[in-house]
Amino acid sequence: MAELADAKAHPAHLIVVVAFSRADNGLLVPAYDPMQFDTPEEATRMARYLAVKCAGVLAWIRDAQPEAGGYGSPTILFQSGDVPDLE
């Protein structure tokens, strides 16, 4: 039971990398499906790799409590090029 209480006290993290390319009309479009990672270091490494191939890349982290339906504000880990604003 202590593990369950600990999980509620310390929310999980959602760590995501999204990459963008430019469509023929100049608009930013996803280059790939969003990628989820276990650590900020893994996400940052992938984002740096994609930065040389894509118009823009964004790696971010946020607290997540899916069972409660809650997500914290995103914190940018890495940003390169043109990316849309985080909502």
mmCIF file of N, CA and C in Angstrom:
data_model
loop_
_atom_site.group_PDB
_atom_site.id
_atom_site.type_symbol
_atom_site.label_atom_id
_atom_site.label_comp_id
_atom_site.label_asym_id
_atom_site.label_seq_id
_atom_site.Cartn_x
_atom_site.Cartn_y
_atom_site.Cartn_z
ATOM 1 N N MET A 1 0.806 -1.192 0.000
ATOM 2 C CA MET A 1 0.000 0.000 0.000
ATOM 3 C C MET A 1 0.857 1.267 0.000
ATOM 4 N N ALA A 2 2.020 1.214 0.625
ATOM 5 C CA ALA A 2 2.891 2.379 0.667
ATOM 6 C C ALA A 2 3.335 2.767 -0.740
ATOM 7 N N GLU A 3 3.512 1.782 -1.628
ATOM 8 C CA GLU A 3 3.921 2.086 -3.002
ATOM 9 C C GLU A 3 2.846 2.883 -3.718
ATOM 10 N N LEU A 4 1.580 2.533 -3.512
ATOM 11 C CA LEU A 4 0.480 3.246 -4.139
ATOM 12 C C LEU A 4 0.414 4.683 -3.628
ATOM 13 N N ALA A 5 0.545 4.873 -2.358
ATOM 14 C CA ALA A 5 0.535 6.222 -1.787
ATOM 15 C C ALA A 5 1.719 7.027 -2.308
ATOM 16 N N ASP A 6 2.889 6.376 -2.437
ATOM 17 C CA ASP A 6 4.076 7.050 -2.938
ATOM 18 C C ASP A 6 3.880 7.482 -4.391
ATOM 19 N N ALA A 7 3.234 6.635 -5.210
ATOM 20 C CA ALA A 7 2.989 6.969 -6.606
ATOM 21 C C ALA A 7 2.077 8.183 -6.722
ATOM 22 N N LYS A 8 1.107 8.317 -5.833
ATOM 23 C CA LYS A 8 0.215 9.471 -5.866
ATOM 24 C C LYS A 8 0.929 10.734 -5.392
ATOM 25 N N ALA A 9 1.839 10.578 -4.450
ATOM 26 C CA ALA A 9 2.566 11.733 -3.931
ATOM 27 C C ALA A 9 3.604 12.229 -4.929
ATOM 28 N N HIS A 10 4.144 11.326 -5.752
ATOM 29 C CA HIS A 10 5.175 11.671 -6.738
ATOM 30 C C HIS A 10 4.657 11.311 -8.123
ATOM 31 N N PRO A 11 4.096 12.274 -8.825
ATOM 32 C CA PRO A 11 3.511 11.970 -10.122
ATOM 33 C C PRO A 11 4.553 11.473 -11.110
ATOM 34 N N ALA A 12 4.098 10.680 -12.062
ATOM 35 C CA ALA A 12 4.960 10.216 -13.141
ATOM 36 C C ALA A 12 5.247 11.384 -14.076
ATOM 37 N N HIS A 13 6.214 11.190 -14.935
ATOM 38 C CA HIS A 13 6.555 12.225 -15.904
ATOM 39 C C HIS A 13 6.212 11.740 -17.299
ATOM 40 N N LEU A 14 5.700 12.642 -18.093
ATOM 41 C CA LEU A 14 5.478 12.408 -19.501
ATOM 42 C C LEU A 14 6.598 13.149 -20.218
ATOM 43 N N ILE A 15 7.436 12.419 -20.946
ATOM 44 C CA ILE A 15 8.593 12.996 -21.617
ATOM 45 C C ILE A 15 8.434 12.710 -23.113
ATOM 46 N N VAL A 16 8.340 13.768 -23.907
ATOM 47 C CA VAL A 16 7.975 13.628 -25.310
ATOM 48 C C VAL A 16 8.905 14.432 -26.207
ATOM 49 N N VAL A 17 9.163 13.873 -27.395
ATOM 50 C CA VAL A 17 9.873 14.587 -28.463
ATOM 51 C C VAL A 17 8.944 14.643 -29.667
ATOM 52 N N VAL A 18 8.797 15.831 -30.226
ATOM 53 C CA VAL A 18 8.043 16.015 -31.461
ATOM 54 C C VAL A 18 8.938 16.732 -32.465
ATOM 55 N N ALA A 19 8.852 16.298 -33.717
ATOM 56 C CA ALA A 19 9.658 16.892 -34.787
ATOM 57 C C ALA A 19 8.725 17.383 -35.879
ATOM 58 N N PHE A 20 9.126 18.450 -36.549
ATOM 59 C CA PHE A 20 8.288 19.076 -37.560
ATOM 60 C C PHE A 20 9.062 19.279 -38.858
ATOM 61 N N SER A 21 8.324 19.205 -39.957
ATOM 62 C CA SER A 21 8.855 19.573 -41.264
ATOM 63 C C SER A 21 7.915 20.636 -41.832
ATOM 64 N N ARG A 22 8.270 21.189 -42.974
ATOM 65 C CA ARG A 22 7.428 22.200 -43.612
ATOM 66 C C ARG A 22 6.701 21.572 -44.800
ATOM 67 N N ALA A 23 5.395 21.782 -44.850
ATOM 68 C CA ALA A 23 4.587 21.335 -45.982
ATOM 69 C C ALA A 23 4.861 22.264 -47.170
ATOM 70 N N ASP A 24 4.387 21.878 -48.328
ATOM 71 C CA ASP A 24 4.584 22.692 -49.532
ATOM 72 C C ASP A 24 4.039 24.107 -49.373
ATOM 73 N N ASN A 25 3.003 24.262 -48.551
ATOM 74 C CA ASN A 25 2.419 25.590 -48.327
ATOM 75 C C ASN A 25 3.152 26.376 -47.234
ATOM 76 N N GLY A 26 4.225 25.800 -46.677
ATOM 77 C CA GLY A 26 5.031 26.493 -45.680
ATOM 78 C C GLY A 26 4.618 26.266 -44.240
ATOM 79 N N LEU A 27 3.493 25.585 -44.029
ATOM 80 C CA LEU A 27 3.041 25.331 -42.666
ATOM 81 C C LEU A 27 3.842 24.202 -42.022
ATOM 82 N N LEU A 28 4.016 24.291 -40.707
ATOM 83 C CA LEU A 28 4.673 23.223 -39.964
ATOM 84 C C LEU A 28 3.729 22.034 -39.830
ATOM 85 N N VAL A 29 4.249 20.854 -40.097
ATOM 86 C CA VAL A 29 3.481 19.615 -39.947
ATOM 87 C C VAL A 29 4.348 18.613 -39.200
ATOM 88 N N PRO A 30 3.735 17.695 -38.472
ATOM 89 C CA PRO A 30 4.543 16.681 -37.779
ATOM 90 C C PRO A 30 5.361 15.860 -38.776
ATOM 91 N N ALA A 31 6.635 15.702 -38.485
ATOM 92 C CA ALA A 31 7.501 14.882 -39.331
ATOM 93 C C ALA A 31 7.364 13.405 -38.959
ATOM 94 N N TYR A 32 7.068 13.136 -37.705
ATOM 95 C CA TYR A 32 6.913 11.784 -37.173
ATOM 96 C C TYR A 32 5.821 11.820 -36.105
ATOM 97 N N ASP A 33 5.364 10.649 -35.706
ATOM 98 C CA ASP A 33 4.480 10.583 -34.542
ATOM 99 C C ASP A 33 5.270 11.033 -33.318
ATOM 100 N N PRO A 34 4.618 11.660 -32.334
ATOM 101 C CA PRO A 34 5.327 12.022 -31.100
ATOM 102 C C PRO A 34 5.975 10.783 -30.475
ATOM 103 N N MET A 35 7.158 10.970 -29.933
ATOM 104 C CA MET A 35 7.910 9.871 -29.322
ATOM 105 C C MET A 35 7.998 10.089 -27.817
ATOM 106 N N GLN A 36 7.693 9.059 -27.059
ATOM 107 C CA GLN A 36 7.754 9.142 -25.604
ATOM 108 C C GLN A 36 9.024 8.448 -25.114
ATOM 109 N N PHE A 37 9.661 9.033 -24.087
ATOM 110 C CA PHE A 37 10.912 8.504 -23.548
ATOM 111 C C PHE A 37 10.814 8.319 -22.040
ATOM 112 N N ASP A 38 11.725 7.508 -21.515
ATOM 113 C CA ASP A 38 11.757 7.223 -20.084
ATOM 114 C C ASP A 38 12.537 8.260 -19.287
ATOM 115 N N THR A 39 13.525 8.902 -19.929
ATOM 116 C CA THR A 39 14.351 9.875 -19.208
ATOM 117 C C THR A 39 14.525 11.149 -20.039
ATOM 118 N N PRO A 40 14.757 12.267 -19.378
ATOM 119 C CA PRO A 40 15.032 13.509 -20.108
ATOM 120 C C PRO A 40 16.284 13.397 -20.978
ATOM 121 N N GLU A 41 17.266 12.648 -20.526
ATOM 122 C CA GLU A 41 18.509 12.496 -21.289
ATOM 123 C C GLU A 41 18.264 11.789 -22.619
ATOM 124 N N GLU A 42 17.457 10.721 -22.593
ATOM 125 C CA GLU A 42 17.128 10.013 -23.833
ATOM 126 C C GLU A 42 16.377 10.921 -24.800
ATOM 127 N N ALA A 43 15.427 11.688 -24.281
ATOM 128 C CA ALA A 43 14.638 12.592 -25.118
ATOM 129 C C ALA A 43 15.520 13.675 -25.730
ATOM 130 N N THR A 44 16.396 14.250 -24.934
ATOM 131 C CA THR A 44 17.282 15.297 -25.428
ATOM 132 C C THR A 44 18.229 14.752 -26.489
ATOM 133 N N ARG A 45 18.736 13.557 -26.286
ATOM 134 C CA ARG A 45 19.628 12.930 -27.268
ATOM 135 C C ARG A 45 18.900 12.740 -28.613
ATOM 136 N N MET A 46 17.681 12.237 -28.574
ATOM 137 C CA MET A 46 16.909 12.051 -29.803
ATOM 138 C C MET A 46 16.577 13.386 -30.456
ATOM 139 N N ALA A 47 16.211 14.372 -29.655
ATOM 140 C CA ALA A 47 15.875 15.693 -30.203
ATOM 141 C C ALA A 47 17.081 16.310 -30.911
ATOM 142 N N ARG A 48 18.253 16.181 -30.332
ATOM 143 C CA ARG A 48 19.469 16.715 -30.966
ATOM 144 C C ARG A 48 19.749 15.997 -32.285
ATOM 145 N N TYR A 49 19.516 14.704 -32.314
ATOM 146 C CA TYR A 49 19.707 13.920 -33.540
ATOM 147 C C TYR A 49 18.733 14.395 -34.628
ATOM 148 N N LEU A 50 17.472 14.592 -34.266
ATOM 149 C CA LEU A 50 16.463 15.005 -35.243
ATOM 150 C C LEU A 50 16.630 16.460 -35.688
ATOM 151 N N ALA A 51 17.283 17.271 -34.877
ATOM 152 C CA ALA A 51 17.430 18.692 -35.177
ATOM 153 C C ALA A 51 18.176 18.938 -36.482
ATOM 154 N N VAL A 52 19.055 18.037 -36.872
ATOM 155 C CA VAL A 52 19.795 18.225 -38.123
ATOM 156 C C VAL A 52 18.989 17.761 -39.335
ATOM 157 N N LYS A 53 17.862 17.073 -39.097
ATOM 158 C CA LYS A 53 17.053 16.523 -40.186
ATOM 159 C C LYS A 53 15.725 17.231 -40.381
ATOM 160 N N CYS A 54 15.268 17.957 -39.387
ATOM 161 C CA CYS A 54 13.904 18.498 -39.394
ATOM 162 C C CYS A 54 13.904 20.017 -39.306
ATOM 163 N N ALA A 55 12.773 20.616 -39.707
ATOM 164 C CA ALA A 55 12.630 22.074 -39.629
ATOM 165 C C ALA A 55 12.589 22.557 -38.190
ATOM 166 N N GLY A 56 12.118 21.696 -37.294
ATOM 167 C CA GLY A 56 12.043 22.043 -35.885
ATOM 168 C C GLY A 56 11.852 20.810 -35.029
ATOM 169 N N VAL A 57 12.351 20.883 -33.811
ATOM 170 C CA VAL A 57 12.239 19.777 -32.861
ATOM 171 C C VAL A 57 11.992 20.363 -31.478
ATOM 172 N N LEU A 58 11.145 19.675 -30.718
ATOM 173 C CA LEU A 58 10.837 20.104 -29.368
ATOM 174 C C LEU A 58 10.795 18.881 -28.462
ATOM 175 N N ALA A 59 11.546 18.924 -27.378
ATOM 176 C CA ALA A 59 11.494 17.890 -26.344
ATOM 177 C C ALA A 59 10.995 18.560 -25.081
ATOM 178 N N TRP A 60 10.027 17.915 -24.420
ATOM 179 C CA TRP A 60 9.468 18.505 -23.213
ATOM 180 C C TRP A 60 9.104 17.435 -22.203
ATOM 181 N N ILE A 61 8.942 17.894 -20.966
ATOM 182 C CA ILE A 61 8.569 17.021 -19.858
ATOM 183 C C ILE A 61 7.451 17.697 -19.083
ATOM 184 N N ARG A 62 6.564 16.881 -18.542
ATOM 185 C CA ARG A 62 5.522 17.411 -17.654
ATOM 186 C C ARG A 62 5.115 16.319 -16.678
ATOM 187 N N ASP A 63 4.680 16.734 -15.501
ATOM 188 C CA ASP A 63 4.138 15.785 -14.533
ATOM 189 C C ASP A 63 2.833 15.234 -15.080
ATOM 190 N N ALA A 64 2.600 13.957 -14.826
ATOM 191 C CA ALA A 64 1.380 13.322 -15.327
ATOM 192 C C ALA A 64 0.767 12.447 -14.254
ATOM 193 N N GLN A 65 -0.508 12.597 -14.062
ATOM 194 C CA GLN A 65 -1.296 11.731 -13.190
ATOM 195 C C GLN A 65 -2.519 11.301 -13.989
ATOM 196 N N PRO A 66 -2.327 10.366 -14.946
ATOM 197 C CA PRO A 66 -3.425 10.003 -15.849
ATOM 198 C C PRO A 66 -4.667 9.487 -15.140
ATOM 199 N N GLU A 67 -4.485 8.762 -14.027
ATOM 200 C CA GLU A 67 -5.658 8.240 -13.323
ATOM 201 C C GLU A 67 -6.490 9.359 -12.714
ATOM 202 N N ALA A 68 -5.871 10.493 -12.462
ATOM 203 C CA ALA A 68 -6.589 11.650 -11.929
ATOM 204 C C ALA A 68 -6.944 12.633 -13.044
ATOM 205 N N GLY A 69 -6.471 12.340 -14.273
ATOM 206 C CA GLY A 69 -6.757 13.214 -15.409
ATOM 207 C C GLY A 69 -5.987 14.511 -15.389
ATOM 208 N N GLY A 70 -4.870 14.538 -14.661
ATOM 209 C CA GLY A 70 -4.133 15.783 -14.529
ATOM 210 C C GLY A 70 -2.757 15.758 -15.155
ATOM 211 N N TYR A 71 -2.379 16.879 -15.715
ATOM 212 C CA TYR A 71 -1.047 17.060 -16.285
ATOM 213 C C TYR A 71 -0.533 18.416 -15.850
ATOM 214 N N GLY A 72 0.744 18.456 -15.511
ATOM 215 C CA GLY A 72 1.363 19.716 -15.132
ATOM 216 C C GLY A 72 1.746 20.525 -16.354
ATOM 217 N N SER A 73 2.273 21.688 -16.124
ATOM 218 C CA SER A 73 2.748 22.539 -17.215
ATOM 219 C C SER A 73 3.995 21.930 -17.840
ATOM 220 N N PRO A 74 4.137 22.029 -19.162
ATOM 221 C CA PRO A 74 5.322 21.469 -19.803
ATOM 222 C C PRO A 74 6.563 22.319 -19.539
ATOM 223 N N THR A 75 7.692 21.649 -19.418
ATOM 224 C CA THR A 75 8.994 22.288 -19.308
ATOM 225 C C THR A 75 9.809 21.845 -20.510
ATOM 226 N N ILE A 76 10.332 22.793 -21.264
ATOM 227 C CA ILE A 76 11.095 22.472 -22.465
ATOM 228 C C ILE A 76 12.484 21.975 -22.072
ATOM 229 N N LEU A 77 12.841 20.810 -22.623
ATOM 230 C CA LEU A 77 14.165 20.237 -22.407
ATOM 231 C C LEU A 77 15.124 20.640 -23.529
ATOM 232 N N PHE A 78 14.590 20.720 -24.754
ATOM 233 C CA PHE A 78 15.396 21.059 -25.931
ATOM 234 C C PHE A 78 14.461 21.615 -26.990
ATOM 235 N N GLN A 79 14.921 22.659 -27.666
ATOM 236 C CA GLN A 79 14.158 23.248 -28.760
ATOM 237 C C GLN A 79 15.117 23.695 -29.834
ATOM 238 N N SER A 80 14.769 23.386 -31.089
ATOM 239 C CA SER A 80 15.613 23.793 -32.208
ATOM 240 C C SER A 80 14.724 24.095 -33.401
ATOM 241 N N GLY A 81 15.063 25.138 -34.134
ATOM 242 C CA GLY A 81 14.331 25.460 -35.349
ATOM 243 C C GLY A 81 12.950 26.016 -35.073
ATOM 244 N N ASP A 82 12.059 25.794 -36.033
ATOM 245 C CA ASP A 82 10.697 26.317 -35.956
ATOM 246 C C ASP A 82 9.781 25.278 -35.351
ATOM 247 N N VAL A 83 9.109 25.668 -34.272
ATOM 248 C CA VAL A 83 8.140 24.776 -33.598
ATOM 249 C C VAL A 83 6.924 25.597 -33.206
ATOM 250 N N PRO A 84 5.747 24.973 -33.187
ATOM 251 C CA PRO A 84 4.567 25.699 -32.716
ATOM 252 C C PRO A 84 4.634 25.922 -31.204
ATOM 253 N N ASP A 85 3.849 26.836 -30.722
ATOM 254 C CA ASP A 85 3.781 27.103 -29.279
ATOM 255 C C ASP A 85 3.178 25.900 -28.549
ATOM 256 N N LEU A 86 3.692 25.607 -27.368
ATOM 257 C CA LEU A 86 3.087 24.585 -26.522
ATOM 258 C C LEU A 86 1.825 25.164 -25.906
ATOM 259 N N GLU A 87 0.808 24.374 -25.852
ATOM 260 C CA GLU A 87 -0.454 24.829 -25.247
ATOM 261 C C GLU A 87 -0.528 24.439 -23.811
#
